[in-house]
């Protein structure tokens, strides 16, 4: 999972200025669907690559109540969560959530990535960690 250089720089800069919990106070325009206990929003800093394929859409499934992991989720919320991820999975979205104690998790508020990919595979990828730089060329899928 990678972002292009410009998206990664924007993401890192935003993390330096954010106050409070980003997911407890989402940008209203980013929300695409709401449920009783959750909302689905466009990721403001979407990945460009997932499983070596180009990403066409990157959404986030977020509980409305602040929670750091699945352990505090009640039965009603667990059922709704499973129904939502099942629906998105059947629409072709990959579903990904970091472990509660993940060292690279950037937001303490539980959230699940819903990632839809194209069939464009990576042809060339040049990556540099510090300073961050990513150049990508994709190959069109064969008909």
C-alpha positions as YAML, in Angstrom:
chain: A
units: angstrom
residues:
- id: 1
  name: UNK
  ca: [0.00, 0.00, 0.00]
- id: 2
  name: UNK
  ca: [1.53, 3.22, -1.17]
- id: 3
  name: UNK
  ca: [0.59, 6.80, -1.95]
- id: 4
  name: UNK
  ca: [2.14, 8.94, -4.64]
- id: 5
  name: UNK
  ca: [4.69, 11.45, -3.36]
- id: 6
  name: UNK
  ca: [2.32, 14.43, -3.42]
- id: 7
  name: UNK
  ca: [-0.44, 12.57, -1.54]
- id: 8
  name: UNK
  ca: [2.00, 11.26, 1.07]
- id: 9
  name: UNK
  ca: [3.46, 14.73, 1.69]
- id: 10
  name: UNK
  ca: [-0.05, 16.18, 2.09]
- id: 11
  name: UNK
  ca: [-0.95, 13.35, 4.48]
- id: 12
  name: UNK
  ca: [2.16, 13.78, 6.63]
- id: 13
  name: UNK
  ca: [1.68, 17.56, 6.80]
- id: 14
  name: UNK
  ca: [-1.95, 17.16, 7.88]
- id: 15
  name: UNK
  ca: [-0.95, 14.82, 10.71]
- id: 16
  name: UNK
  ca: [1.24, 17.60, 12.14]
- id: 17
  name: UNK
  ca: [-1.66, 20.06, 12.35]
- id: 18
  name: UNK
  ca: [-4.66, 17.89, 13.30]
- id: 19
  name: UNK
  ca: [-6.10, 18.34, 16.76]
- id: 20
  name: UNK
  ca: [-8.49, 15.94, 18.46]
- id: 21
  name: UNK
  ca: [-9.78, 12.81, 16.80]
- id: 22
  name: UNK
  ca: [-10.16, 13.13, 13.04]
- id: 23
  name: UNK
  ca: [-12.78, 10.37, 12.89]
- id: 24
  name: UNK
  ca: [-14.92, 11.77, 15.72]
- id: 25
  name: UNK
  ca: [-15.25, 15.01, 13.73]
- id: 26
  name: UNK
  ca: [-15.27, 13.95, 10.06]
- id: 27
  name: UNK
  ca: [-15.52, 16.38, 7.17]
- id: 28
  name: UNK
  ca: [-19.25, 16.17, 6.27]
- id: 29
  name: UNK
  ca: [-18.56, 16.26, 2.51]
- id: 30
  name: UNK
  ca: [-16.40, 13.15, 2.79]
- id: 31
  name: UNK
  ca: [-19.22, 10.96, 4.15]
- id: 32
  name: UNK
  ca: [-20.78, 8.79, 1.43]
- id: 33
  name: UNK
  ca: [-23.10, 6.61, 3.54]
- id: 34
  name: UNK
  ca: [-24.31, 6.45, 7.12]
- id: 35
  name: UNK
  ca: [-25.61, 3.62, 9.24]
- id: 36
  name: UNK
  ca: [-26.88, 3.44, 12.82]
- id: 37
  name: UNK
  ca: [-23.42, 2.88, 14.37]
- id: 38
  name: UNK
  ca: [-21.03, 3.60, 11.49]
- id: 39
  name: UNK
  ca: [-20.35, 5.84, 8.54]
- id: 40
  name: UNK
  ca: [-18.46, 5.26, 5.29]
- id: 41
  name: UNK
  ca: [-16.30, 8.14, 4.10]
- id: 42
  name: UNK
  ca: [-13.90, 8.87, 1.27]
- id: 43
  name: UNK
  ca: [-10.33, 8.61, 2.48]
- id: 44
  name: UNK
  ca: [-8.85, 12.11, 2.17]
- id: 45
  name: UNK
  ca: [-5.41, 10.51, 1.75]
- id: 46
  name: UNK
  ca: [-6.13, 7.43, -0.40]
- id: 47
  name: UNK
  ca: [-3.62, 4.79, -1.36]
- id: 48
  name: UNK
  ca: [-2.60, 4.69, -5.02]
- id: 49
  name: UNK
  ca: [-1.40, 1.08, -4.95]
- id: 50
  name: UNK
  ca: [-2.87, -1.98, -3.21]
- id: 51
  name: UNK
  ca: [-1.61, -5.52, -3.84]
- id: 52
  name: UNK
  ca: [0.45, -4.26, -6.80]
- id: 53
  name: UNK
  ca: [-2.65, -2.87, -8.54]
- id: 54
  name: UNK
  ca: [-3.85, 0.68, -9.06]
- id: 55
  name: UNK
  ca: [-6.48, 1.84, -6.55]
- id: 56
  name: UNK
  ca: [-9.68, 3.27, -8.06]
- id: 57
  name: UNK
  ca: [-11.47, 4.08, -4.79]
- id: 58
  name: UNK
  ca: [-10.42, 4.14, -1.14]
- id: 59
  name: UNK
  ca: [-13.15, 4.42, 1.49]
- id: 60
  name: UNK
  ca: [-13.12, 4.10, 5.27]
- id: 61
  name: UNK
  ca: [-15.68, 2.38, 7.49]
- id: 62
  name: UNK
  ca: [-15.67, 4.20, 10.82]
- id: 63
  name: UNK
  ca: [-17.64, 3.66, 14.04]
- id: 64
  name: UNK
  ca: [-19.47, 6.82, 15.11]
- id: 65
  name: UNK
  ca: [-18.47, 6.18, 18.73]
- id: 66
  name: UNK
  ca: [-14.78, 6.59, 19.54]
- id: 67
  name: UNK
  ca: [-13.21, 3.17, 20.08]
- id: 68
  name: UNK
  ca: [-9.68, 1.94, 19.62]
- id: 69
  name: UNK
  ca: [-10.47, -1.68, 18.72]
- id: 70
  name: UNK
  ca: [-13.11, -4.33, 18.26]
- id: 71
  name: UNK
  ca: [-13.10, -5.39, 21.91]
- id: 72
  name: UNK
  ca: [-15.43, -2.61, 23.06]
- id: 73
  name: UNK
  ca: [-17.94, -3.12, 20.25]
- id: 74
  name: UNK
  ca: [-21.43, -4.24, 21.31]
- id: 75
  name: UNK
  ca: [-23.34, -7.05, 19.58]
- id: 76
  name: UNK
  ca: [-25.51, -4.67, 17.51]
- id: 77
  name: UNK
  ca: [-22.43, -2.82, 16.25]
- id: 78
  name: UNK
  ca: [-20.55, -6.04, 15.45]
- id: 79
  name: UNK
  ca: [-23.50, -7.31, 13.41]
- id: 80
  name: UNK
  ca: [-23.82, -4.03, 11.53]
- id: 81
  name: UNK
  ca: [-20.04, -3.93, 10.92]
- id: 82
  name: UNK
  ca: [-20.04, -7.45, 9.50]
- id: 83
  name: UNK
  ca: [-23.03, -6.66, 7.24]
- id: 84
  name: UNK
  ca: [-21.36, -3.52, 5.87]
- id: 85
  name: UNK
  ca: [-18.01, -5.17, 5.14]
- id: 86
  name: UNK
  ca: [-19.80, -8.14, 3.58]
- id: 87
  name: UNK
  ca: [-21.71, -5.79, 1.26]
- id: 88
  name: UNK
  ca: [-18.57, -3.89, 0.22]
- id: 89
  name: UNK
  ca: [-16.58, -7.10, -0.20]
- id: 90
  name: UNK
  ca: [-19.25, -8.43, -2.57]
- id: 91
  name: UNK
  ca: [-18.90, -5.19, -4.56]
- id: 92
  name: UNK
  ca: [-15.19, -5.92, -5.09]
- id: 93
  name: UNK
  ca: [-13.64, -3.93, -2.25]
- id: 94
  name: UNK
  ca: [-10.73, -5.35, -0.27]
- id: 95
  name: UNK
  ca: [-11.23, -4.98, 3.48]
- id: 96
  name: UNK
  ca: [-8.30, -4.11, 5.77]
- id: 97
  name: UNK
  ca: [-7.99, -3.13, 9.44]
- id: 98
  name: UNK
  ca: [-4.75, -2.71, 11.40]
- id: 99
  name: UNK
  ca: [-4.33, -4.49, 14.72]
- id: 100
  name: UNK
  ca: [-5.21, -2.46, 17.80]
- id: 101
  name: UNK
  ca: [-1.58, -2.42, 18.96]
- id: 102
  name: UNK
  ca: [-0.01, -1.89, 15.50]
- id: 103
  name: UNK
  ca: [3.13, 0.24, 15.70]
- id: 104
  name: UNK
  ca: [2.40, 1.91, 12.36]
- id: 105
  name: UNK
  ca: [-1.26, 2.71, 13.04]
- id: 106
  name: UNK
  ca: [-1.65, 6.48, 12.63]
- id: 107
  name: UNK
  ca: [-5.14, 6.98, 14.11]
- id: 108
  name: UNK
  ca: [-6.23, 5.51, 17.46]
- id: 109
  name: UNK
  ca: [-9.91, 5.52, 16.39]
- id: 110
  name: UNK
  ca: [-10.85, 2.14, 14.89]
- id: 111
  name: UNK
  ca: [-11.36, 2.31, 11.12]
- id: 112
  name: UNK
  ca: [-11.45, -0.22, 8.30]
- id: 113
  name: UNK
  ca: [-10.12, 0.45, 4.81]
- id: 114
  name: UNK
  ca: [-12.41, -0.44, 1.89]
- id: 115
  name: UNK
  ca: [-10.21, -0.49, -1.20]
- id: 116
  name: UNK
  ca: [-11.35, -1.01, -4.79]
- id: 117
  name: UNK
  ca: [-8.67, -1.71, -7.39]
- id: 118
  name: UNK
  ca: [-8.41, -1.51, -11.14]
- id: 119
  name: UNK
  ca: [-6.75, -4.29, -13.12]
- id: 120
  name: UNK
  ca: [-3.74, -2.09, -13.92]
- id: 121
  name: UNK
  ca: [-0.62, -3.79, -12.58]
- id: 122
  name: UNK
  ca: [2.61, -2.07, -11.66]
- id: 123
  name: UNK
  ca: [5.12, -2.03, -14.50]
- id: 124
  name: UNK
  ca: [7.80, -0.01, -12.68]
- id: 125
  name: UNK
  ca: [7.98, 1.24, -9.12]
- id: 126
  name: UNK
  ca: [10.75, 3.39, -7.66]
- id: 127
  name: UNK
  ca: [10.48, 3.95, -3.92]
- id: 128
  name: UNK
  ca: [12.61, 5.94, -1.52]
- id: 129
  name: UNK
  ca: [11.67, 6.12, 2.17]
- id: 130
  name: UNK
  ca: [13.46, 9.27, 3.37]
- id: 131
  name: UNK
  ca: [12.73, 11.68, 1.88]
- id: 132
  name: UNK
  ca: [9.59, 9.94, 0.65]
- id: 133
  name: UNK
  ca: [9.47, 9.51, -3.10]
- id: 134
  name: UNK
  ca: [7.37, 7.16, -5.21]
- id: 135
  name: UNK
  ca: [7.26, 6.91, -8.99]
- id: 136
  name: UNK
  ca: [4.86, 4.42, -10.58]
- id: 137
  name: UNK
  ca: [4.15, 3.21, -14.09]
- id: 138
  name: UNK
  ca: [1.16, 0.92, -14.65]
- id: 139
  name: UNK
  ca: [0.48, -1.66, -17.35]
- id: 140
  name: UNK
  ca: [-3.00, -1.74, -18.91]
- id: 141
  name: UNK
  ca: [-4.72, -5.12, -18.48]
- id: 142
  name: UNK
  ca: [-4.80, -7.35, -21.51]
- id: 143
  name: UNK
  ca: [-8.21, -7.73, -23.12]
...
